[in-house]
CSV table of C-alpha atoms in Angstrom, one decimal:
chain,number,residue,atom,x,y,z
A,25,UNK,CA,0.0,0.4,0.2
A,26,UNK,CA,2.4,2.4,0.7
A,27,UNK,CA,5.4,2.2,-1.9
A,28,UNK,CA,3.3,1.5,-4.7
A,29,UNK,CA,0.9,4.2,-4.1
A,30,UNK,CA,3.8,6.5,-4.3
A,31,UNK,CA,4.5,4.9,-7.7
A,32,UNK,CA,1.1,5.4,-8.9
A,33,UNK,CA,1.4,8.7,-7.7
A,34,UNK,CA,4.7,9.5,-9.4
A,35,UNK,CA,3.2,8.4,-12.1
A,36,UNK,CA,0.4,10.4,-12.9
A,37,UNK,CA,2.4,13.0,-11.8
A,38,UNK,CA,4.6,12.4,-14.7
A,39,UNK,CA,1.9,11.7,-17.1
A,40,UNK,CA,-0.2,15.0,-16.6
A,41,UNK,CA,3.3,16.7,-16.7
A,42,UNK,CA,3.4,15.8,-20.3
A,43,UNK,CA,0.5,15.7,-21.2
A,44,UNK,CA,0.4,19.4,-20.0
A,45,UNK,CA,3.5,20.3,-22.0
A,46,UNK,CA,2.2,19.0,-24.8
A,47,UNK,CA,-0.7,21.0,-25.1
A,48,UNK,CA,1.5,24.6,-24.1
A,49,UNK,CA,3.5,23.8,-27.5
A,50,UNK,CA,0.0,23.4,-29.8
A,51,UNK,CA,-0.7,26.4,-28.5
A,52,UNK,CA,2.3,28.6,-29.0
A,53,UNK,CA,2.2,29.7,-32.5
A,54,UNK,CA,5.5,28.8,-34.4
A,55,UNK,CA,7.9,31.8,-35.5
A,56,UNK,CA,8.9,30.3,-39.0
A,57,UNK,CA,9.1,32.3,-41.8
A,58,UNK,CA,6.7,31.6,-44.6
A,59,UNK,CA,9.4,31.4,-47.3
A,60,UNK,CA,6.2,30.8,-50.1
A,61,UNK,CA,4.2,33.9,-49.0
A,62,UNK,CA,7.7,36.3,-49.1
A,63,UNK,CA,8.4,34.7,-52.8
A,64,UNK,CA,4.9,35.6,-54.0
A,65,UNK,CA,5.2,39.0,-52.8
A,66,UNK,CA,8.4,39.4,-55.0
A,67,UNK,CA,7.0,37.7,-57.8
A,68,UNK,CA,3.9,39.1,-58.6
A,69,UNK,CA,5.1,42.5,-58.8
A,70,UNK,CA,5.6,44.6,-61.8
A,71,UNK,CA,9.4,45.3,-61.3
A,72,UNK,CA,9.9,41.9,-61.4
A,73,UNK,CA,8.1,40.8,-64.4
A,74,UNK,CA,9.7,44.0,-66.6
A,75,UNK,CA,12.8,42.6,-64.8
A,76,UNK,CA,12.9,39.1,-65.7
A,77,UNK,CA,11.6,40.4,-69.7
A,78,UNK,CA,14.7,42.5,-70.2
A,79,UNK,CA,16.3,39.2,-68.6
A,80,UNK,CA,14.6,36.3,-70.3
A,81,UNK,CA,17.0,36.4,-73.8
A,82,UNK,CA,20.0,35.4,-71.3
A,83,UNK,CA,18.4,32.7,-69.6
A,84,UNK,CA,17.3,31.0,-72.7
A,85,UNK,CA,20.4,31.6,-74.2
A,86,UNK,CA,21.9,30.2,-71.2
A,87,UNK,CA,19.6,27.0,-71.7
A,88,UNK,CA,20.1,26.3,-75.0
A,89,UNK,CA,24.2,26.9,-74.8
A,90,UNK,CA,24.5,23.7,-73.2
A,91,UNK,CA,23.3,21.5,-75.7
A,92,UNK,CA,23.7,23.3,-78.5
A,93,UNK,CA,27.4,23.5,-77.4
A,94,UNK,CA,28.0,19.4,-76.5
A,95,UNK,CA,26.3,19.0,-80.0
A,96,UNK,CA,29.0,21.3,-82.0
A,97,UNK,CA,31.2,18.8,-80.2
A,98,UNK,CA,29.5,16.4,-81.0
A,99,UNK,CA,29.8,16.6,-84.2
A,100,UNK,CA,33.4,17.6,-84.5
A,101,UNK,CA,35.0,14.7,-82.5
A,102,UNK,CA,36.1,13.3,-86.2
A,103,UNK,CA,38.7,15.9,-86.4
A,104,UNK,CA,40.1,15.5,-82.7
A,105,UNK,CA,40.4,11.5,-82.2
A,106,UNK,CA,43.8,10.9,-84.0
A,107,UNK,CA,45.1,13.0,-81.0
A,108,UNK,CA,42.4,13.5,-78.0
A,109,UNK,CA,41.0,10.7,-76.3
A,110,UNK,CA,37.2,10.4,-76.1
A,111,UNK,CA,37.5,10.8,-72.3
A,112,UNK,CA,39.4,13.9,-72.6
A,113,UNK,CA,37.6,15.2,-75.5
A,114,UNK,CA,34.5,14.7,-73.4
A,115,UNK,CA,36.2,17.0,-70.2
A,116,UNK,CA,37.4,19.5,-72.1
A,117,UNK,CA,33.7,20.4,-73.3
A,118,UNK,CA,32.2,19.7,-70.3
A,119,UNK,CA,34.3,22.4,-68.7
A,120,UNK,CA,34.3,24.6,-71.8
A,121,UNK,CA,30.4,24.6,-72.4
A,122,UNK,CA,30.6,25.5,-68.1
A,123,UNK,CA,32.6,28.6,-69.1
A,124,UNK,CA,29.8,29.2,-72.5
A,125,UNK,CA,26.7,29.3,-69.7
A,126,UNK,CA,28.8,30.8,-66.9
A,127,UNK,CA,29.4,33.8,-70.0
A,128,UNK,CA,26.1,33.9,-70.5
A,129,UNK,CA,25.4,34.3,-67.5
A,130,UNK,CA,27.9,37.3,-66.3
A,131,UNK,CA,27.2,39.1,-69.2
A,132,UNK,CA,23.1,39.1,-68.5
A,133,UNK,CA,23.6,40.8,-65.0
A,134,UNK,CA,26.5,43.2,-66.1
A,135,UNK,CA,23.5,44.0,-68.8
A,136,UNK,CA,20.9,44.0,-66.6
A,137,UNK,CA,23.7,46.5,-63.8
A,138,UNK,CA,24.2,48.6,-66.5
A,139,UNK,CA,20.4,48.9,-68.0
A,140,UNK,CA,18.2,48.6,-65.2
A,141,UNK,CA,19.1,51.3,-62.6
A,142,UNK,CA,15.9,52.6,-61.6
A,143,UNK,CA,14.1,49.2,-61.3
A,144,UNK,CA,13.7,47.6,-57.8
A,145,UNK,CA,12.9,43.7,-58.0
A,146,UNK,CA,12.0,43.7,-54.0
A,147,UNK,CA,8.8,45.0,-52.5
A,148,UNK,CA,9.6,48.3,-50.9
A,149,UNK,CA,7.0,49.2,-47.9
A,150,UNK,CA,6.7,53.3,-47.3
A,151,UNK,CA,5.1,53.4,-44.1
A,152,UNK,CA,5.8,56.1,-42.2
A,153,UNK,CA,6.5,54.7,-38.7
């Protein structure tokens, strides 16, 4: 009667404490930012649309540069196969295609910084606090 009652009371008290902490965790609102809403705020602005319209030629060129360069190098391999092994040629093609994409994207970034000086992509809150 003495020891078993004490153990049972400790069990009930522990279970009550755990249930109370679970209820408190469920009541607290989470303070994580909702990135989906932030992205929608940026994407739905007219400034973002105009910036994307002016950057789209560079993005499309970069998208087409990879397969186009691989096709070019693939058709050109017959002139190099006598002195360049195929694995080396493939590795060279890979790095050259990556550099071509990088150059196209950098050209787009430079163009955007030179010609889009007055536009702001991110929404600005003009609240007077």
